[in-house]
Structure formats: C-alpha cells, structure tokens
Amino acid sequence: MSTLLKIKKVLFCFTAEVSAVTFQQSPQVVKEKTEVQINCSHDDANLPLMSWYQQRKGSLSMTFLGFGYATAEPTNEGRLEEQFQLRRQSMTAGTLTVHSANLSHSGVYYCAASTHSTQPAYFGKGTKLTVLDPDRQITPPKVKIFRPSPKECKNQKEEQRKKTLVCVASDFYPDHVTVSWKLNGEDVSTGVATDSAATPVDKSYRITSRLKISATLWENQDNSFVCIVSFFDGDTTIYRNDTLDVKGKGGGITRGEYLNITQGAKLSYVVVIIKSCVYGLFVGFLVWKLQGSSGKHK
C-alpha cells in the first residue's frame, strides 16, 4: 500500500470518528521562564495511548512531541526532551510539562487518544498557550457594534433581504477572546460568523464578528442587539460588550468601512479553509509516522 493511500485511510478514520470522545483542555496565559503544565483528559477508558502535538503560533504545521501508554513510561520525540516532559496520571489523563516557557512556546497543544498506534486517533480541541511578551501590557478589548450598511440588500427580493451587524473588538492583548451575540436578552447563534483567530495590529489584536439577520428583524424598532466579548487575562475572564438598539442613534458605518470589514472576513474564511486542509494532512502524516515508529519497536 502506498504512503499516500495510508494517509488517506487514516484521515478517513480520523474524520469519521473524532466526535465520539470528549476531551477536557483549558487555555493558559503565563510569563516567561514559567514551568507550565498542560493537562488533558478524556472520557473513554478504552483508549490507553495518548500522543501530544504542538502547533506554534502563526504556523500551519504541527510538531509531534511524543506519546505514551497508561502502563508504560511516555516517550519524547528525541531532541524535544529537554523542553518537554510527558506524564500519565491514569488511563484517561495525562500532562505535558514545558520546563521553561519562552515566546516560541506560544501556540496550541493537542492531545490525541487511541487504542494503539495503528488505530484511528481522537483529537481534542487543543490547549491554547500564550507566553506573555514582557514588552506588551495586558489589556482588555474595546467593543463596538456597527449598524448595517443602508445599501445592503437594497435591490433584493423581500424574502431574501438580509442585514449584517458587525462587531469589532480591538486593542486587546493577549488574544484569548471569544465573541457571542444576544437579541433582546436571548443568545443568538444562527447567522453568526466570527473570525477564526484574532488579527495582530501593532502590539495588540483585533477580532471581528458578523451577525446576519433578516431585514424584517432589523426594521423592528423594539429589537436590541448585544455583542459580548469574553477576555481571559491568565487569571480571570473579563467581559466587555456593546449594545445597539434599532431605534437608537449611533453605531453608524460608512460604505467604505463596511467593504473593508467584509473583505477582511472573506480573507479569514480562506485562511480557515487552508488551515483546516493542512491540519488534516499533518494529523494523518503524524499518525502514520507514529504507526511506523511503533512497528519498529515491536
């Protein structure tokens, strides 16, 4: 069987079965030279093998860090042993330790579980680690909702008319944020499109979220929209929000501003697609590599 065919076979198993296992991982924000423990646990006691991967900030590739069974000493990937240490607490829990964190360690760390190196691997969503830059100050976001462009959906049929509200969170550091929407106090998820990651701007970050609604909903003068941004500073989660009442004033947006934001959104979607494809290929390659490594040690 060719290498490419092996990778495709692994990817098929991975994408078909990944949702069956629930992982627990939490983000971290630390200072330089801190010893960091990244914990991972899942809910399937029939998966004794745990593997770890690192995706550095700004990189599309992933680095295999090591693996271990619950009943044996974990194995680091050669040259990385001085930086990382793997431990297993039980069949469903493990820890990756970064001995002395520096800026290059910032990124997302993934743990994966499987019954054996030749079987499909189940991946968690990852632990986002940010090692703080000493030249940057921790700063919560500023949040602003912009009203829909007056010219949006102007020539569309009545049933197709949509309006887009744009929420921009800016001037924050680090980039541990999530964005959510409310309509008249109720959570809204339909029609929401948020950038996959915050964009660096000078020494801070910015993220944009769009809420697409029917024009009829926007024309209801009693409706009130809220954009909520949660920001994790390493110790606590801070919430910032902005409210936009349909009948209220302010929150205007020019056509030029609207076009700039939507063009940025399109670029973000392209980046998401590219990252997803590359991520899938690397996962398949690394799992295949792990299969070969395990075979050699039999």
GROMACS .gro file of C-alpha atoms in nm:
model
  298
    1MET     CA    1   0.000   0.000   0.000
    2SER     CA    2   0.143   0.343  -0.094
    3THR     CA    3   0.222   0.611   0.168
    4LEU     CA    4  -0.045   0.845   0.025
    5LEU     CA    5  -0.308   0.572   0.045
    6LYS     CA    6  -0.214   0.501   0.406
    7ILE     CA    7  -0.252   0.870   0.493
    8LYS     CA    8  -0.590   0.892   0.322
    9LYS     CA    9  -0.709   0.583   0.509
   10VAL     CA   10  -0.602   0.728   0.844
   11LEU     CA   11  -0.767   1.062   0.765
   12PHE     CA   12  -1.091   0.889   0.677
   13CYS     CA   13  -1.096   0.712   1.014
   14PHE     CA   14  -0.999   1.033   1.194
   15THR     CA   15  -1.271   1.249   1.042
   16ALA     CA   16  -1.536   0.980   1.075
   17GLU     CA   17  -1.485   0.903   1.444
   18VAL     CA   18  -1.333   1.209   1.614
   19SER     CA   19  -1.659   1.331   1.773
   20ALA     CA   20  -1.705   1.011   1.976
   21VAL     CA   21  -1.465   1.115   2.256
   22THR     CA   22  -1.495   1.423   2.476
   23PHE     CA   23  -1.170   1.594   2.581
   24GLN     CA   24  -1.107   1.846   2.858
   25GLN     CA   25  -0.840   2.111   2.791
   26SER     CA   26  -0.818   2.472   2.916
   27PRO     CA   27  -0.625   2.779   2.786
   28GLN     CA   28  -0.329   2.923   2.972
   29VAL     CA   29  -0.152   3.260   2.985
   30VAL     CA   30   0.188   3.263   3.158
   31LYS     CA   31   0.502   3.472   3.199
   32GLU     CA   32   0.840   3.379   3.052
   33LYS     CA   33   1.057   3.118   3.228
   34THR     CA   34   0.748   2.969   3.393
   35GLU     CA   35   0.709   2.591   3.420
   36VAL     CA   36   0.380   2.514   3.251
   37GLN     CA   37   0.165   2.206   3.298
   38ILE     CA   38  -0.083   2.140   3.018
   39ASN     CA   39  -0.341   1.887   3.129
   40CYS     CA   40  -0.553   1.666   2.907
   41SER     CA   41  -0.827   1.423   2.998
   42HIS     CA   42  -1.096   1.238   2.806
   43ASP     CA   43  -1.391   1.016   2.883
   44ASP     CA   44  -1.302   0.683   2.719
   45ALA     CA   45  -1.109   0.435   2.938
   46ASN     CA   46  -1.060   0.205   2.637
   47LEU     CA   47  -0.802   0.442   2.481
   48PRO     CA   48  -0.468   0.382   2.660
   49LEU     CA   49  -0.238   0.561   2.412
   50MET     CA   50  -0.201   0.940   2.445
   51SER     CA   51   0.001   1.147   2.194
   52TRP     CA   52   0.094   1.517   2.203
   53TYR     CA   53   0.141   1.771   1.922
   54GLN     CA   54   0.240   2.138   1.910
   55GLN     CA   55   0.119   2.396   1.660
   56ARG     CA   56   0.321   2.712   1.710
   57LYS     CA   57   0.157   3.049   1.686
   58GLY     CA   58   0.140   3.168   1.327
   59SER     CA   59   0.236   2.827   1.186
   60LEU     CA   60   0.027   2.592   0.974
   61SER     CA   61   0.241   2.288   1.058
   62MET     CA   62   0.235   2.063   1.364
   63THR     CA   63   0.523   1.911   1.559
   64PHE     CA   64   0.496   1.565   1.714
   65LEU     CA   65   0.615   1.585   2.077
   66GLY     CA   66   0.579   1.228   2.200
   67PHE     CA   67   0.342   0.956   2.317
   68GLY     CA   68   0.285   0.710   2.597
   69TYR     CA   69   0.064   0.428   2.719
   70ALA     CA   70  -0.100   0.445   3.061
   71THR     CA   71   0.100   0.142   3.177
   72ALA     CA   72   0.444   0.249   3.048
   73GLU     CA   73   0.685   0.543   3.065
   74PRO     CA   74   0.599   0.805   2.796
   75THR     CA   75   0.843   0.858   2.509
   76ASN     CA   76   0.955   1.205   2.396
   77GLU     CA   77   1.043   1.284   2.038
   78GLY     CA   78   1.426   1.289   2.058
   79ARG     CA   79   1.556   1.647   2.051
   80LEU     CA   80   1.248   1.785   2.232
   81GLU     CA   81   1.313   1.601   2.558
   82GLU     CA   82   1.494   1.897   2.716
   83GLN     CA   83   1.195   2.127   2.657
   84PHE     CA   84   0.901   1.896   2.729
   85GLN     CA   85   0.816   1.615   2.965
   86LEU     CA   86   0.521   1.376   2.928
   87ARG     CA   87   0.343   1.208   3.219
   88ARG     CA   88   0.039   0.982   3.255
   89GLN     CA   89  -0.182   1.000   3.563
   90SER     CA   90  -0.434   0.739   3.453
   91MET     CA   91  -0.587   0.568   3.151
   92THR     CA   92  -0.780   0.887   3.069
   93ALA     CA   93  -0.549   1.165   3.189
   94GLY     CA   94  -0.204   1.296   3.102
   95THR     CA   95   0.016   1.603   3.139
   96LEU     CA   96   0.261   1.780   2.913
   97THR     CA   97   0.513   1.996   3.102
   98VAL     CA   98   0.701   2.285   2.941
   99HIS     CA   99   1.014   2.320   3.155
  100SER     CA  100   1.091   2.690   3.098
  101ALA     CA  101   0.840   2.865   2.875
  102ASN     CA  102   0.954   3.131   2.630
  103LEU     CA  103   0.780   3.321   2.349
  104SER     CA  104   0.848   3.043   2.099
  105HIS     CA  105   0.633   2.805   2.305
  106SER     CA  106   0.318   3.008   2.239
  107GLY     CA  107   0.069   2.811   2.032
  108VAL     CA  108  -0.188   2.535   2.057
  109TYR     CA  109  -0.108   2.196   2.212
  110TYR     CA  110  -0.317   1.898   2.105
  111CYS     CA  111  -0.351   1.566   2.279
  112ALA     CA  112  -0.485   1.262   2.097
  113ALA     CA  113  -0.606   0.926   2.226
  114SER     CA  114  -0.624   0.584   2.063
  115THR     CA  115  -0.622   0.214   2.145
  116HIS     CA  116  -0.296   0.158   1.954
  117SER     CA  117  -0.071   0.345   1.712
  118THR     CA  118  -0.228   0.154   1.422
  119GLN     CA  119  -0.580   0.265   1.516
  120PRO     CA  120  -0.762   0.596   1.450
  121ALA     CA  121  -0.668   0.879   1.686
  122TYR     CA  122  -0.924   1.101   1.858
  123PHE     CA  123  -0.813   1.462   1.897
  124GLY     CA  124  -0.917   1.728   2.146
  125LYS     CA  125  -0.971   2.093   2.052
  126GLY     CA  126  -0.632   2.182   2.194
  127THR     CA  127  -0.491   2.393   2.475
  128LYS     CA  128  -0.401   2.746   2.372
  129LEU     CA  129  -0.084   2.862   2.548
  130THR     CA  130   0.033   3.223   2.539
  131VAL     CA  131   0.369   3.315   2.689
  132LEU     CA  132   0.340   3.687   2.760
  133ASP     CA  133   0.570   3.929   2.581
  134PRO     CA  134   0.734   4.146   2.853
  135ASP     CA  135   0.714   4.444   2.616
  136ARG     CA  136   0.333   4.423   2.596
  137GLN     CA  137   0.075   4.517   2.856
  138ILE     CA  138  -0.228   4.301   2.934
  139THR     CA  139  -0.525   4.500   2.802
  140PRO     CA  140  -0.897   4.408   2.779
  141PRO     CA  141  -1.075   4.474   2.447
  142LYS     CA  142  -1.274   4.772   2.331
  143VAL     CA  143  -1.603   4.659   2.173
  144LYS     CA  144  -1.814   4.838   1.911
  145ILE     CA  145  -2.118   4.730   1.706
  146PHE     CA  146  -2.165   4.891   1.364
  147ARG     CA  147  -2.507   4.930   1.206
  148PRO     CA  148  -2.583   4.759   0.874
  149SER     CA  149  -2.495   4.942   0.555
  150PRO     CA  150  -2.804   5.129   0.421
  151LYS     CA  151  -2.731   4.993   0.074
  152GLU     CA  152  -2.712   4.628   0.181
  153CYS     CA  153  -2.982   4.409   0.015
  154LYS     CA  154  -3.139   4.721  -0.138
  155ASN     CA  155  -3.221   4.551  -0.470
  156GLN     CA  156  -3.301   4.203  -0.336
  157LYS     CA  157  -3.640   4.038  -0.321
  158GLU     CA  158  -3.835   4.083   0.003
  159GLU     CA  159  -3.784   3.722   0.127
  160GLN     CA  160  -3.409   3.738   0.052
  161ARG     CA  161  -3.336   4.070   0.219
  162LYS     CA  162  -3.069   4.044   0.487
  163LYS     CA  163  -2.886   4.290   0.709
  164THR     CA  164  -2.542   4.243   0.863
  165LEU     CA  165  -2.439   4.383   1.201
  166VAL     CA  166  -2.063   4.398   1.255
  167CYS     CA  167  -1.897   4.377   1.597
  168VAL     CA  168  -1.531   4.474   1.629
  169ALA     CA  169  -1.323   4.404   1.939
  170SER     CA  170  -0.989   4.585   1.932
  171ASP     CA  171  -0.680   4.695   2.124
  172PHE     CA  172  -0.652   4.384   2.343
  173TYR     CA  173  -0.363   4.161   2.450
  174PRO     CA  174  -0.325   3.865   2.471
  175ASP     CA  175  -0.554   3.716   2.207
  176HIS     CA  176  -0.761   3.488   2.433
  177VAL     CA  177  -1.110   3.605   2.339
  178THR     CA  178  -1.448   3.464   2.236
  179VAL     CA  179  -1.741   3.657   2.088
  180SER     CA  180  -2.114   3.594   2.134
  181TRP     CA  181  -2.439   3.775   2.046
  182LYS     CA  182  -2.772   3.838   2.217
  183LEU     CA  183  -3.104   3.959   2.075
  184ASN     CA  184  -3.339   4.106   2.335
  185GLY     CA  185  -3.150   3.918   2.608
  186GLU     CA  186  -3.158   3.581   2.432
  187ASP     CA  187  -2.849   3.403   2.294
  188VAL     CA  188  -2.812   3.409   1.914
  189SER     CA  189  -2.605   3.159   1.716
  190THR     CA  190  -2.778   3.140   1.377
  191GLY     CA  191  -2.626   3.380   1.126
  192VAL     CA  192  -2.312   3.441   1.332
  193ALA     CA  193  -1.969   3.435   1.162
  194THR     CA  194  -1.665   3.519   1.374
  195ASP     CA  195  -1.302   3.536   1.264
  196SER     CA  196  -1.124   3.208   1.339
  197ALA     CA  197  -0.844   3.397   1.514
  198ALA     CA  198  -0.763   3.749   1.624
  199THR     CA  199  -0.554   3.960   1.386
  200PRO     CA  200  -0.235   4.124   1.521
  201VAL     CA  201  -0.233   4.504   1.491
  202ASP     CA  202   0.088   4.668   1.616
  203LYS     CA  203   0.123   4.535   1.973
  204SER     CA  204  -0.241   4.441   2.019
  205TYR     CA  205  -0.511   4.233   1.849
  206ARG     CA  206  -0.845   4.279   1.676
  207ILE     CA  207  -1.127   4.034   1.601
  208THR     CA  208  -1.448   4.080   1.402
  209SER     CA  209  -1.782   3.903   1.430
  210ARG     CA  210  -2.079   3.942   1.194
  211LEU     CA  211  -2.445   3.875   1.265
  212LYS     CA  212  -2.663   3.833   0.956
  213ILE     CA  213  -3.037   3.876   1.018
  214SER     CA  214  -3.350   3.928   0.809
  215ALA     CA  215  -3.425   4.285   0.710
  216THR     CA  216  -3.763   4.246   0.881
  217LEU     CA  217  -3.592   4.171   1.212
  218TRP     CA  218  -3.374   4.478   1.173
  219GLU     CA  219  -3.671   4.700   1.093
  220ASN     CA  220  -3.843   4.609   1.421
  221GLN     CA  221  -3.782   4.920   1.631
  222ASP     CA  222  -3.814   4.727   1.959
  223ASN     CA  223  -3.516   4.498   1.894
  224SER     CA  224  -3.190   4.536   2.082
  225PHE     CA  225  -2.862   4.360   1.993
  226VAL     CA  226  -2.566   4.299   2.222
  227CYS     CA  227  -2.215   4.184   2.125
  228ILE     CA  228  -2.031   4.023   2.418
  229VAL     CA  229  -1.656   3.961   2.421
  230SER     CA  230  -1.500   3.742   2.691
  231PHE     CA  231  -1.130   3.804   2.753
  232PHE     CA  232  -0.900   3.574   2.952
  233ASP     CA  233  -0.604   3.756   3.110
  234GLY     CA  234  -0.443   3.450   3.266
  235ASP     CA  235  -0.621   3.474   3.600
  236THR     CA  236  -0.981   3.574   3.532
  237THR     CA  237  -1.226   3.613   3.246
  238ILE     CA  238  -1.326   3.974   3.179
  239TYR     CA  239  -1.640   4.060   2.984
  240ARG     CA  240  -1.684   4.363   2.758
  241ASN     CA  241  -1.991   4.439   2.547
  242ASP     CA  242  -2.167   4.693   2.330
  243THR     CA  243  -2.542   4.736   2.279
  244LEU     CA  244  -2.718   4.853   1.964
  245ASP     CA  245  -3.087   4.946   1.972
  246VAL     CA  246  -3.258   4.954   1.634
  247LYS     CA  247  -3.439   5.277   1.720
  248GLY     CA  248  -3.132   5.430   1.884
  249LYS     CA  249  -2.870   5.658   1.733
  250GLY     CA  250  -2.501   5.599   1.679
  251GLY     CA  251  -2.318   5.293   1.560
  252GLY     CA  252  -2.312   5.419   1.203
  253ILE     CA  253  -2.085   5.267   0.940
  254THR     CA  254  -1.974   5.407   0.606
  255ARG     CA  255  -1.982   5.202   0.288
  256GLY     CA  256  -1.602   5.210   0.275
  257GLU     CA  257  -1.573   5.076   0.630
  258TYR     CA  258  -1.829   4.807   0.556
  259LEU     CA  259  -1.644   4.690   0.245
  260ASN     CA  260  -1.312   4.681   0.430
  261ILE     CA  261  -1.460   4.466   0.707
  262THR     CA  262  -1.633   4.224   0.471
  263GLN     CA  263  -1.318   4.187   0.259
  264GLY     CA  264  -1.129   4.102   0.575
  265ALA     CA  265  -1.394   3.844   0.660
  266LYS     CA  266  -1.356   3.677   0.319
  267LEU     CA  267  -0.979   3.655   0.370
  268SER     CA  268  -1.035   3.500   0.714
  269TYR     CA  269  -1.257   3.229   0.565
  270VAL     CA  270  -0.992   3.144   0.304
  271VAL     CA  271  -0.731   3.115   0.579
  272VAL     CA  272  -0.963   2.887   0.781
  273ILE     CA  273  -1.008   2.653   0.484
  274ILE     CA  274  -0.633   2.638   0.413
  275LYS     CA  275  -0.551   2.576   0.780
  276SER     CA  276  -0.811   2.300   0.803
  277CYS     CA  277  -0.669   2.119   0.499
  278VAL     CA  278  -0.308   2.148   0.615
  279TYR     CA  279  -0.404   2.045   0.969
  280GLY     CA  280  -0.580   1.734   0.839
  281LEU     CA  281  -0.282   1.634   0.627
  282PHE     CA  282  -0.036   1.680   0.912
  283VAL     CA  283  -0.254   1.484   1.153
  284GLY     CA  284  -0.270   1.198   0.904
  285PHE     CA  285   0.104   1.210   0.840
  286LEU     CA  286   0.194   1.218   1.209
  287VAL     CA  287  -0.039   0.932   1.298
  288TRP     CA  288   0.106   0.732   1.008
  289LYS     CA  289   0.457   0.816   1.130
  290LEU     CA  290   0.364   0.701   1.480
  291GLN     CA  291   0.237   0.373   1.335
  292GLY     CA  292   0.573   0.312   1.166
  293SER     CA  293   0.767   0.406   1.482
  294SER     CA  294   0.562   0.167   1.693
  295GLY     CA  295   0.615  -0.113   1.440
  296LYS     CA  296   0.991  -0.076   1.462
  297HIS     CA  297   0.988  -0.121   1.842
  298LYS     CA  298   0.785  -0.441   1.837
   0.00000   0.00000   0.00000
